[in-house]
PDB file of C-alpha atoms in Angstrom:
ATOM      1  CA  UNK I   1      46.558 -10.059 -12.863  1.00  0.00           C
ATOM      2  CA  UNK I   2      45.468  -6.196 -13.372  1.00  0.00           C
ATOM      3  CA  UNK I   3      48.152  -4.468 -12.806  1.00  0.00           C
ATOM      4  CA  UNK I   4      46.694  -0.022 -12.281  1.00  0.00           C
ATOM      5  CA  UNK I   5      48.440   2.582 -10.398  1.00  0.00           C
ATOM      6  CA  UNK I   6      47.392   5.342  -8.504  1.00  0.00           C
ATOM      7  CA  UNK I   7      49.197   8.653  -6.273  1.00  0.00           C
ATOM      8  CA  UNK I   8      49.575   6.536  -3.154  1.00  0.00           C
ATOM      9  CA  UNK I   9      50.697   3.030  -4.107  1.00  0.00           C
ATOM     10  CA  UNK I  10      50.287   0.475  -7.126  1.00  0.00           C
ATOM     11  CA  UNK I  11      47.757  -1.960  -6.359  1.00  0.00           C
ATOM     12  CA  UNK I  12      47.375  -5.273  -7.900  1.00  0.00           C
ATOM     13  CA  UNK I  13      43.950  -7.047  -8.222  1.00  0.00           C
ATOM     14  CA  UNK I  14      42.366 -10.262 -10.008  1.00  0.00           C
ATOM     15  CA  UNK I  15      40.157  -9.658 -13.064  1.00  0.00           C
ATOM     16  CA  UNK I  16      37.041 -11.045 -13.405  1.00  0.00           C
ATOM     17  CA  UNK I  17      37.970 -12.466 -16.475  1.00  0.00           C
ATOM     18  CA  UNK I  18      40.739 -11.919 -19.249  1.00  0.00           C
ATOM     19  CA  UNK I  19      41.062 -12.542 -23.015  1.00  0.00           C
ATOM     20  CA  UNK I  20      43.940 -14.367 -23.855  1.00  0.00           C
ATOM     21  CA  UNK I  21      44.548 -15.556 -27.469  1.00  0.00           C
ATOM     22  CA  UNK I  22      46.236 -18.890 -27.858  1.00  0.00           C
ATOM     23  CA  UNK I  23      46.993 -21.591 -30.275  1.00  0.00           C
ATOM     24  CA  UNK I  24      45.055 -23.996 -30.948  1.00  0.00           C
ATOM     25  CA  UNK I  25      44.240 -27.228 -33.176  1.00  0.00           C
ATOM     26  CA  UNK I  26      41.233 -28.804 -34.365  1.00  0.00           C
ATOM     27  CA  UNK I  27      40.186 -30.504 -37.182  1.00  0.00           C
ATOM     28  CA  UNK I  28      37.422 -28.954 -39.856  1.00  0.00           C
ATOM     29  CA  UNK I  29      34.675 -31.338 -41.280  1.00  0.00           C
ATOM     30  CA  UNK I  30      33.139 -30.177 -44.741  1.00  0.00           C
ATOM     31  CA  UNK I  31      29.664 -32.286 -45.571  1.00  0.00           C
ATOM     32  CA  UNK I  32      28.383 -32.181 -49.361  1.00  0.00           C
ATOM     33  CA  UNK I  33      25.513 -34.133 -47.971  1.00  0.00           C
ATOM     34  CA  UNK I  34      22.411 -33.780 -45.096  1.00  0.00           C
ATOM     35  CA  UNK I  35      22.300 -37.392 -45.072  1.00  0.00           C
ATOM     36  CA  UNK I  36      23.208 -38.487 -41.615  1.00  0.00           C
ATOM     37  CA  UNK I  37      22.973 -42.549 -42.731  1.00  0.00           C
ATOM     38  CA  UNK I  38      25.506 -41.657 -45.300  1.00  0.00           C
ATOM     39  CA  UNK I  39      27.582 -39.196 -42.966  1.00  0.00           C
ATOM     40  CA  UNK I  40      27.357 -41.708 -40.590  1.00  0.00           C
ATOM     41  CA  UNK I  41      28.579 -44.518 -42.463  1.00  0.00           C
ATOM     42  CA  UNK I  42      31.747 -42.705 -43.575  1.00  0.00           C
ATOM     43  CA  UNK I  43      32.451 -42.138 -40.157  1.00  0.00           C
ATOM     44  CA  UNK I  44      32.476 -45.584 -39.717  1.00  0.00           C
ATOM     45  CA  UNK I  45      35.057 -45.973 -42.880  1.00  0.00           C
ATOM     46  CA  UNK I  46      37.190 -43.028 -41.216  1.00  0.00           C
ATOM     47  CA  UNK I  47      37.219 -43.604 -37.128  1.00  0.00           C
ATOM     48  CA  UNK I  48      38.739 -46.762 -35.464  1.00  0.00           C
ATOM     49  CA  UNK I  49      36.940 -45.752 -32.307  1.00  0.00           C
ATOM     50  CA  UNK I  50      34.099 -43.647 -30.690  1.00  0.00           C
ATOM     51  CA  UNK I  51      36.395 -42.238 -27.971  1.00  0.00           C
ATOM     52  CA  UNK I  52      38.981 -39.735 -29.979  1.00  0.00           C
ATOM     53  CA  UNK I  53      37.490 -36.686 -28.311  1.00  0.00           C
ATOM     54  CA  UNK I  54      38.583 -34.798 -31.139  1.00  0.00           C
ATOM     55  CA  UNK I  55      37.048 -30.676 -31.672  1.00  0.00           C
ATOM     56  CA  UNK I  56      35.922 -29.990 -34.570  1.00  0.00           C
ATOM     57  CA  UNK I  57      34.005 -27.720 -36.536  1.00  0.00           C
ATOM     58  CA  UNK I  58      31.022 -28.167 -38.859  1.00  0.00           C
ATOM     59  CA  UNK I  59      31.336 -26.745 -42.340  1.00  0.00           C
ATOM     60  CA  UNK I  60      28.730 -27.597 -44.478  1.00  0.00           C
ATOM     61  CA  UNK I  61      27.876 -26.830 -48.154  1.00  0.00           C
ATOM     62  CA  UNK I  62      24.444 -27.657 -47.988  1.00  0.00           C
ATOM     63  CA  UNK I  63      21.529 -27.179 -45.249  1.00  0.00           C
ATOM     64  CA  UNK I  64      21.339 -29.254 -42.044  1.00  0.00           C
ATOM     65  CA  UNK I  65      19.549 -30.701 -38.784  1.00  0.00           C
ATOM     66  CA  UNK I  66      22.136 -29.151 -36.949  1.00  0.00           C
ATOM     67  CA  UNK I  67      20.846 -30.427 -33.841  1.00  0.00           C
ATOM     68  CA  UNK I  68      20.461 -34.005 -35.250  1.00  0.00           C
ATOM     69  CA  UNK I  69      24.123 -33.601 -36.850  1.00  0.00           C
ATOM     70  CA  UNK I  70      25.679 -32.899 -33.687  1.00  0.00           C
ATOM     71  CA  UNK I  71      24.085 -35.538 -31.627  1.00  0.00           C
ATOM     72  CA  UNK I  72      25.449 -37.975 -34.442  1.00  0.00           C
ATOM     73  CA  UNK I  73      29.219 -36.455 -34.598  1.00  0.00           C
ATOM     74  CA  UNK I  74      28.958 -36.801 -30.127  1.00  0.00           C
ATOM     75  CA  UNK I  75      28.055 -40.616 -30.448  1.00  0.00           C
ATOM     76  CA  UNK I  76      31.268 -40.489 -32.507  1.00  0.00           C
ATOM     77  CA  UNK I  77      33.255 -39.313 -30.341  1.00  0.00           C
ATOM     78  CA  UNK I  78      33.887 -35.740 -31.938  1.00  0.00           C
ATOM     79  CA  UNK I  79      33.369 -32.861 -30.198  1.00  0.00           C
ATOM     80  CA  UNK I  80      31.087 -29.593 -32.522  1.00  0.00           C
ATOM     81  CA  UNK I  81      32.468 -26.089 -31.212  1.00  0.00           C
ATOM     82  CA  UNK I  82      31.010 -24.297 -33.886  1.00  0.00           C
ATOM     83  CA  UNK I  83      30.404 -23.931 -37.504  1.00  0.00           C
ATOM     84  CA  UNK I  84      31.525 -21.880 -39.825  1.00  0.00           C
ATOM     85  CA  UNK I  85      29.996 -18.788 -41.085  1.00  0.00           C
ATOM     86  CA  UNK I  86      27.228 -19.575 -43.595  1.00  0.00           C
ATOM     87  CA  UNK I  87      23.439 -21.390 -43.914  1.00  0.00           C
ATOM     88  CA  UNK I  88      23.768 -22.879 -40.460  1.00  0.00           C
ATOM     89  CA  UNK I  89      24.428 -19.577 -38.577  1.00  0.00           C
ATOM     90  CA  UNK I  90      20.766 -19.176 -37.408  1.00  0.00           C
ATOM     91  CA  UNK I  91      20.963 -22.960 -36.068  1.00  0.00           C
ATOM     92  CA  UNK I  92      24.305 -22.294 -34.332  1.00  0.00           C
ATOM     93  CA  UNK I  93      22.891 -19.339 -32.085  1.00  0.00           C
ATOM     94  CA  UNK I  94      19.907 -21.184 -31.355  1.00  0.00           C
ATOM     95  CA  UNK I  95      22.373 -24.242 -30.239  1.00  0.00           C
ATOM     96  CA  UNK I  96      25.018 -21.624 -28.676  1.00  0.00           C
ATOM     97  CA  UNK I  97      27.382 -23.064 -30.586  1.00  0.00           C
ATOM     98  CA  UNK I  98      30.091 -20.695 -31.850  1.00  0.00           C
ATOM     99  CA  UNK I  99      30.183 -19.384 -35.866  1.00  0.00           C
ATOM    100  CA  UNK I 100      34.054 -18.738 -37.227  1.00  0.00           C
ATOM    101  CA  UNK I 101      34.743 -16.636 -40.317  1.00  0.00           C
ATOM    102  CA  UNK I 102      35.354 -18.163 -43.429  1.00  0.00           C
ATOM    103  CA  UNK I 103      38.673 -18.317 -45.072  1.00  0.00           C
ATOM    104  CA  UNK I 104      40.237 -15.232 -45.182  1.00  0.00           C
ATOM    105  CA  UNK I 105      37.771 -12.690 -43.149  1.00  0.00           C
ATOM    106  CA  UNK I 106      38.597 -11.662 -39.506  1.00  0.00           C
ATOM    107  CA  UNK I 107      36.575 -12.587 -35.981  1.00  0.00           C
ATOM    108  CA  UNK I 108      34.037 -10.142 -35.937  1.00  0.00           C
ATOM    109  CA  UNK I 109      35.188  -7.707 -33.063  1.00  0.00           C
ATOM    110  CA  UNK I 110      34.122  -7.473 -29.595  1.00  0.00           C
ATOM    111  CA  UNK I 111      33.068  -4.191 -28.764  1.00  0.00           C
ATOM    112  CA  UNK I 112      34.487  -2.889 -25.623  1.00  0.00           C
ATOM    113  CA  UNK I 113      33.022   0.409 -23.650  1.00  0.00           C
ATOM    114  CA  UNK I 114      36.095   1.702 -22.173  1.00  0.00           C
ATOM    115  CA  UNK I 115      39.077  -0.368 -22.258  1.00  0.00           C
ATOM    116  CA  UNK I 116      41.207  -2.272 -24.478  1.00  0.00           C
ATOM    117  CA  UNK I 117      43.017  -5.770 -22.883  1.00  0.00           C
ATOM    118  CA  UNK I 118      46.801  -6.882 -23.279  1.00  0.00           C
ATOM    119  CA  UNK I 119      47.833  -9.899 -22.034  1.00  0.00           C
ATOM    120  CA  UNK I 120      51.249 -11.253 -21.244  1.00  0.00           C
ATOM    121  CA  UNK I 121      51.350 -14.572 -20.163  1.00  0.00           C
ATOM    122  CA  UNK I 122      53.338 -17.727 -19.819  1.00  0.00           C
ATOM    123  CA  UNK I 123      53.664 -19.432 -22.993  1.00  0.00           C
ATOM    124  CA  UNK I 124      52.937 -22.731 -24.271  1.00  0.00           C
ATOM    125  CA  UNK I 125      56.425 -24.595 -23.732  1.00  0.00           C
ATOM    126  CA  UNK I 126      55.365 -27.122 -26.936  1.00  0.00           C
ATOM    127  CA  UNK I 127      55.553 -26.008 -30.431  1.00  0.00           C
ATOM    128  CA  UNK I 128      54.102 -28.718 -32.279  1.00  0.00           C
ATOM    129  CA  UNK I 129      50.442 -27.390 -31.299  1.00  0.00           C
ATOM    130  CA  UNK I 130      50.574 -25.374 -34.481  1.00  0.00           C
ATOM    131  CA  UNK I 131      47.569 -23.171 -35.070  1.00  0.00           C
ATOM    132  CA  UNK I 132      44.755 -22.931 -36.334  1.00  0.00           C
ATOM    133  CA  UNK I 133      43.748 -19.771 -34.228  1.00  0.00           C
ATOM    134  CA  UNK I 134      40.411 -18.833 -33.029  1.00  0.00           C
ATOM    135  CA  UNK I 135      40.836 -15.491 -30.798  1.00  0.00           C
ATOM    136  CA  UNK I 136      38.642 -13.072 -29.089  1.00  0.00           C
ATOM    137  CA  UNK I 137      39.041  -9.554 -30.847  1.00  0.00           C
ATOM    138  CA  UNK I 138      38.901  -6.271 -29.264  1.00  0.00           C
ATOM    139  CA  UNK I 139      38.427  -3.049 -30.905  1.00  0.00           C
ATOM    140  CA  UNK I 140      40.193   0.022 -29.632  1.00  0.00           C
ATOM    141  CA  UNK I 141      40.838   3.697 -30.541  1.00  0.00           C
ATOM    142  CA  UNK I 142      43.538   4.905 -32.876  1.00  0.00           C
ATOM    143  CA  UNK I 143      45.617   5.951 -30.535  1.00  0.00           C
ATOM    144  CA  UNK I 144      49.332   3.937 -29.421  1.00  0.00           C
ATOM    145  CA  UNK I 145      48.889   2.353 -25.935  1.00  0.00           C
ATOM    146  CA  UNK I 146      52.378   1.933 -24.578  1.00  0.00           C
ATOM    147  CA  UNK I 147      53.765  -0.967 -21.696  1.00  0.00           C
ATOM    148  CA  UNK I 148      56.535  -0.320 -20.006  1.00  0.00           C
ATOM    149  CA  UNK I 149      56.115  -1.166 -16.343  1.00  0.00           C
ATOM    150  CA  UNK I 150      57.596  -4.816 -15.610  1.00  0.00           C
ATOM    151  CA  UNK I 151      56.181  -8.301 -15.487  1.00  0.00           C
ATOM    152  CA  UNK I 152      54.520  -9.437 -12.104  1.00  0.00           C
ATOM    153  CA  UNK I 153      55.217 -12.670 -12.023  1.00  0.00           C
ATOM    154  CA  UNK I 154      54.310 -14.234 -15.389  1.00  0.00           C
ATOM    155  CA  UNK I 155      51.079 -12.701 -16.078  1.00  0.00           C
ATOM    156  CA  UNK I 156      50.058  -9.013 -16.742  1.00  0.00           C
ATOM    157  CA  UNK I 157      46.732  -7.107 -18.162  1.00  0.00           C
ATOM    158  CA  UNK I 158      47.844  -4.083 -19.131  1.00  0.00           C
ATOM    159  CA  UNK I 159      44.440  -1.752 -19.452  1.00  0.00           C
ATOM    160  CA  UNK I 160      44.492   1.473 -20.934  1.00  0.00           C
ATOM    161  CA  UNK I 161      41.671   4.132 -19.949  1.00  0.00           C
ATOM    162  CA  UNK I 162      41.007   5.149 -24.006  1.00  0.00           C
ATOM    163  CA  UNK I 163      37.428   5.470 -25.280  1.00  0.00           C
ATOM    164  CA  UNK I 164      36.684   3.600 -28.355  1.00  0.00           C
ATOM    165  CA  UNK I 165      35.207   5.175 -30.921  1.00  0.00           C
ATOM    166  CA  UNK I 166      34.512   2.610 -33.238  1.00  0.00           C
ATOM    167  CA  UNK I 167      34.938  -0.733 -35.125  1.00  0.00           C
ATOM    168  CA  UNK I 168      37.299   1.062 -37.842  1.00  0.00           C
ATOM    169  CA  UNK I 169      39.671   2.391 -35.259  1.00  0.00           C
ATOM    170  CA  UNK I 170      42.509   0.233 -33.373  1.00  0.00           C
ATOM    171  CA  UNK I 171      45.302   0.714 -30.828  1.00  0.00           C
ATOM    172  CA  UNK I 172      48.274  -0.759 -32.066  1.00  0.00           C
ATOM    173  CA  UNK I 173      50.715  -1.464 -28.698  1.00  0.00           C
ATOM    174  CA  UNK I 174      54.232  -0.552 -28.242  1.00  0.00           C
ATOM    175  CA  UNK I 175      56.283  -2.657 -26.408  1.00  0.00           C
ATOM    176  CA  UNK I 176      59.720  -1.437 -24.938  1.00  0.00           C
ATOM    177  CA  UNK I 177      60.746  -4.902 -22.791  1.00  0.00           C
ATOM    178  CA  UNK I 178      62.488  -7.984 -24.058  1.00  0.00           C
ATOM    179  CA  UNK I 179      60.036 -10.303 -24.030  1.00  0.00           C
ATOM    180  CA  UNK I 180      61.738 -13.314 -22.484  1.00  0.00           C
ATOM    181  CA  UNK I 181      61.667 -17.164 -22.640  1.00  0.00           C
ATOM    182  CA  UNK I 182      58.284 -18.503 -20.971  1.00  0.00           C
ATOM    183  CA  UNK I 183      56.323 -15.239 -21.645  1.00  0.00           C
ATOM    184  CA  UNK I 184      53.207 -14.663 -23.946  1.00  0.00           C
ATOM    185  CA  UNK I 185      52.383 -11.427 -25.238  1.00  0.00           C
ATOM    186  CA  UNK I 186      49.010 -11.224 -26.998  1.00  0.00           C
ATOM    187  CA  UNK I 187      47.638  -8.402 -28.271  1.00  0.00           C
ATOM    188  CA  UNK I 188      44.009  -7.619 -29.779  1.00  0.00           C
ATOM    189  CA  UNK I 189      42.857  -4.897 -32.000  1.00  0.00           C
ATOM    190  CA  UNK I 190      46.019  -3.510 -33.697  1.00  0.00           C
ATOM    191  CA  UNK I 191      49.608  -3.690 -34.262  1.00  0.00           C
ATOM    192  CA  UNK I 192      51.864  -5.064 -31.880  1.00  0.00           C
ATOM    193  CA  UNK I 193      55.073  -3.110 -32.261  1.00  0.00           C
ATOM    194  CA  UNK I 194      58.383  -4.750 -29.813  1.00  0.00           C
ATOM    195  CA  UNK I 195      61.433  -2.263 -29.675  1.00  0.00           C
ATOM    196  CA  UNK I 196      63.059  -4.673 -28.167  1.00  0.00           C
ATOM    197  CA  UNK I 197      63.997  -8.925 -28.411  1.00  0.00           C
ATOM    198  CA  UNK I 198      61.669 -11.769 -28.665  1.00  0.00           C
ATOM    199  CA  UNK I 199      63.964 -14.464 -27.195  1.00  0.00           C
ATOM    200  CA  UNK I 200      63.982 -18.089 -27.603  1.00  0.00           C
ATOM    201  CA  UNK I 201      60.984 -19.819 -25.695  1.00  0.00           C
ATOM    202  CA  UNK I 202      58.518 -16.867 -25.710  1.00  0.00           C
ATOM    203  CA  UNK I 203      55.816 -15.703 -28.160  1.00  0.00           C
ATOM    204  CA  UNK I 204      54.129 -12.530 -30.034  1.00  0.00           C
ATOM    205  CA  UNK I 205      50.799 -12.922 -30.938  1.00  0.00           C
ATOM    206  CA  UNK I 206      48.532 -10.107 -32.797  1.00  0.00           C
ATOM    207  CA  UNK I 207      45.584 -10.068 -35.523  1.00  0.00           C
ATOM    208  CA  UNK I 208      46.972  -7.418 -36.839  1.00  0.00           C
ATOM    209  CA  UNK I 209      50.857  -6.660 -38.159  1.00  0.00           C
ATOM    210  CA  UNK I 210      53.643  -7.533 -35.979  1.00  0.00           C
ATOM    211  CA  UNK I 211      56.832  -5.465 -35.776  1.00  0.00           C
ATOM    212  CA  UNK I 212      60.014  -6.708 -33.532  1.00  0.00           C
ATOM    213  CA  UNK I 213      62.616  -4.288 -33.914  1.00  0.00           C
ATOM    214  CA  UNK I 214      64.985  -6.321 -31.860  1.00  0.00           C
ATOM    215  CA  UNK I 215      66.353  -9.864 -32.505  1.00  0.00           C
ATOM    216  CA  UNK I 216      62.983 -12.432 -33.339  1.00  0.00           C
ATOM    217  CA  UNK I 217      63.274 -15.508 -31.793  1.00  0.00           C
ATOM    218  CA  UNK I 218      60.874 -17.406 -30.315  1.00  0.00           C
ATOM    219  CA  UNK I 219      56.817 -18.119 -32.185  1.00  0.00           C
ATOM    220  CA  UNK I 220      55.596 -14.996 -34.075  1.00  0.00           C
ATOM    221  CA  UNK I 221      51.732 -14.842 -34.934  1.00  0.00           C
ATOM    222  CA  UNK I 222      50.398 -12.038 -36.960  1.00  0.00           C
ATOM    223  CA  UNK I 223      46.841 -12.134 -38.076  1.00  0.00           C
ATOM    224  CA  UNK I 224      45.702 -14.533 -35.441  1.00  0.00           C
ATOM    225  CA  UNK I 225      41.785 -14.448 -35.935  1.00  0.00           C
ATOM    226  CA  UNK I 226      42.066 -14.648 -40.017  1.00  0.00           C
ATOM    227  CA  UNK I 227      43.036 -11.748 -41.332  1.00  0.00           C
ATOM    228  CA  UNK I 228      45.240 -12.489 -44.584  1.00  0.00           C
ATOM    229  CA  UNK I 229      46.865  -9.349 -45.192  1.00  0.00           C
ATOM    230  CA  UNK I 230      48.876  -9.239 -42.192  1.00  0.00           C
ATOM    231  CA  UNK I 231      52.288  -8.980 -41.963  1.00  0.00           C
ATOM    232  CA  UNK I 232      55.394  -9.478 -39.915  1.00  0.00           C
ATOM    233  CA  UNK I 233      58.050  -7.438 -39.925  1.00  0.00           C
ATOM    234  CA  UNK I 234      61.434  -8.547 -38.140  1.00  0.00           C
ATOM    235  CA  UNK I 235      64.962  -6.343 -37.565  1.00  0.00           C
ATOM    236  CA  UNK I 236      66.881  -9.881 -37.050  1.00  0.00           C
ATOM    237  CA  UNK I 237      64.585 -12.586 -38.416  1.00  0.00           C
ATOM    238  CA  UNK I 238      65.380 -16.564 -36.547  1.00  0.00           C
ATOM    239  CA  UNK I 239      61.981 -17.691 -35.228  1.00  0.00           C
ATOM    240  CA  UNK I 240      61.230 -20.910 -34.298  1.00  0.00           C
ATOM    241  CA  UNK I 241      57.876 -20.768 -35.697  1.00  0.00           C
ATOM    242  CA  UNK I 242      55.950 -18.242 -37.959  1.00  0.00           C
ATOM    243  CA  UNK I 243      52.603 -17.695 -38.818  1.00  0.00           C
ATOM    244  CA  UNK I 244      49.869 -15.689 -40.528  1.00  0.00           C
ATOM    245  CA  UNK I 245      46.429 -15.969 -40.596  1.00  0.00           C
ATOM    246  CA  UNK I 246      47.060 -19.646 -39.631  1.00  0.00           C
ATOM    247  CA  UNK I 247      49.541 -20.807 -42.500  1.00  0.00           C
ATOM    248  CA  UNK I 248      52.595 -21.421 -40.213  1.00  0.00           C
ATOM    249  CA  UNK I 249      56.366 -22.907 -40.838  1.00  0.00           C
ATOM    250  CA  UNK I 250      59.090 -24.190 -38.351  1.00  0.00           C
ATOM    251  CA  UNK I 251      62.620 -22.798 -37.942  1.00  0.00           C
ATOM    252  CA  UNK I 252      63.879 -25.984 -39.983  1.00  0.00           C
ATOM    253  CA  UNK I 253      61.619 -25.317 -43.126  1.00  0.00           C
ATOM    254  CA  UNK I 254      62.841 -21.288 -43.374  1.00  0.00           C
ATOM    255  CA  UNK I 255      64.327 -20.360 -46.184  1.00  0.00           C
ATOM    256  CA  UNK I 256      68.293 -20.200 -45.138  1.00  0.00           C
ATOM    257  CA  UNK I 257      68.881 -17.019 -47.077  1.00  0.00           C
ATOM    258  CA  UNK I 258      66.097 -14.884 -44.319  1.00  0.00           C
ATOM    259  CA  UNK I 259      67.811 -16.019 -41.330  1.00  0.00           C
ATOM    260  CA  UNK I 260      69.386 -13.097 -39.418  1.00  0.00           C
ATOM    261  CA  UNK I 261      68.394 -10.670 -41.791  1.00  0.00           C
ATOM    262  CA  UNK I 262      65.510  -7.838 -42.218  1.00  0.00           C
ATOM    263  CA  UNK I 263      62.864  -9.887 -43.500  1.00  0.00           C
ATOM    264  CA  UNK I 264      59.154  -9.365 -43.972  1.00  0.00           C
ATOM    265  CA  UNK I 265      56.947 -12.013 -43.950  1.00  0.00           C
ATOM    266  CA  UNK I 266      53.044 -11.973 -45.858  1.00  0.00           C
ATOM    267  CA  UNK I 267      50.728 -14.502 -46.487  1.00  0.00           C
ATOM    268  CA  UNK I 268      49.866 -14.874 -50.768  1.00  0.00           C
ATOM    269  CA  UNK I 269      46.595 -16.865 -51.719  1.00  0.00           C
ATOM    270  CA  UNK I 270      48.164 -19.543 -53.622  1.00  0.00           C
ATOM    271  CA  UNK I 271      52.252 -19.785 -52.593  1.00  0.00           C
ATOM    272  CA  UNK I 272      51.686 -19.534 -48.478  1.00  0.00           C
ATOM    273  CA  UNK I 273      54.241 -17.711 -46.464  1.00  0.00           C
ATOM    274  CA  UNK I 274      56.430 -15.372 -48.500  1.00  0.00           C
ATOM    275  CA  UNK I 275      59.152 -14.038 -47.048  1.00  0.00           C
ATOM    276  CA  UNK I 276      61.203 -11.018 -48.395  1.00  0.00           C
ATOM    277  CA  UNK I 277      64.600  -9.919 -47.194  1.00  0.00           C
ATOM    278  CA  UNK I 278      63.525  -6.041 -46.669  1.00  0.00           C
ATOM    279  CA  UNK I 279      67.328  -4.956 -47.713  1.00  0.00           C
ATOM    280  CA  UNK I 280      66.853  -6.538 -50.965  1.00  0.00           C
ATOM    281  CA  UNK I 281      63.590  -4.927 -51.744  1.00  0.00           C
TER     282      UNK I 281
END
């Protein structure tokens, strides 16, 4: 729902459409090889069946028939959403298939005209769909958008009225409600800063940093669409899942010396999640 306001009366309206980032898995097939008999035949090693309707996406070290490569992965019964970013890009937009950055690098962003899109939603209630995430991104200006009217029913887009100005500028949102169990908040093209809790049952979700100033609970995503040097930074740190830039851990794997305290949380090329008790520092 869009959610605007106006001298006489708040109105509420349907969008269109909405953005919404959420997590996601698939699986990632790397070929050394344009050989489709041999491709082929190690599918036949790998699969039991034709009918696992798994996604995947296509990430290839050498050139391809794309076309012919997807027809063979279909009579599988895998499912190509896109490649990743490399010789087959040309051959993905001529298949309108989608491309995904390589490791490390960001979704390019989206480009809006006027308006930047937050979304709060209803969350996922099952937490063993761990990510990898694949988000729209939005670019906004460098000014702070701020939320503070309350949820109508479970789903809000908040839209704020600033011109971007360009790629290299974001709006990093402040949030001033607890963010309660069921409830998504997603946020595109900058910081998402909570003054208040993330309880148990809900999620955060940004590309950029993340900064609960309250008590994190809850699934905490920073750096949804790739980007490695985000961080998380949490007041009272007990999620039930972290993640950044797609390397994620559970409540029962966190290191018991971070739990409850001021913690900061960054992904390292190499170790994974490292997690810093910001008192300590």
């Amino acid at each position: 729902m869009t959610v605007s306001g106006n001298d006489n009366q708040d109105s509420i309206a349907v969008p269109a459409l909405a953005f919404y980032g959420k997590m996601l898995t698939f699986s990632r097939l790397q070929f050394s090889t344009d050989d489709l008999g041999v491709i082929e035949a190690q599918l036949a090693e790998t699969l039991s069946n034709k009918s696992s309707n798994i996604p995947v996406l296509i990430d290839s070290e050498v050139e391809q028939d794309l076309s012919a490569l997807v027809e063979l992965l279909w009579s599988w019964g895998l499912q190509p959403i896109g490649v990743v970013t490399g010789m087959l890009d040309s051959q993905a937009r001529a298949q309108r298939l989608a491309i995904f950055p390589a490791d490390g690098k960001r979704i390019e962003r989206i480009l809006a005209n006027k308006k930047t899109v937050t979304q709060i939603s209803k969350a996922p209630e099952n937490t063993s769909e761990l990510p990898e995430d694949k988000s729209a991104d939005l670019a906004g200006s460098s000014d702070t958008a701020t939320i503070d009217k309350s949820a109508v029913e479970t789903t809000i887009a908040e839209l704020t009225a600033e011109t971007l100005l360009s790629a290299e500028h974001i709006t990093s949102l402040i949030y001033d409600q607890m963010l309660r169990s069921g409830q998504s908040l997603n946020h595109v093209g900058g910081d998402l800063i909570l003054t208040d809790s993330v309880n148990s049952g809900a999620e955060a979700i940004t590309d950029n940093n993340l900064h609960v100033y309250g008590r994190a609970q809850g699934r905490l995503v920073a750096g949804a669409t790739g980007d490695k040097d985000a961080r998380i930074f949490c007041q009272v740190f007990n999620p039930s899942l972290v993640s950044v830039a797609g390397t994620y851990c559970l409540r029962d794997n966190l290191p018991e010396h971070v739990i409850d305290k001021s913690v900061q949380v960054r992904f390292i090329e190499g170790e994974g999640l490292v997690f810093t008790v910001m008192d300590d520092a």
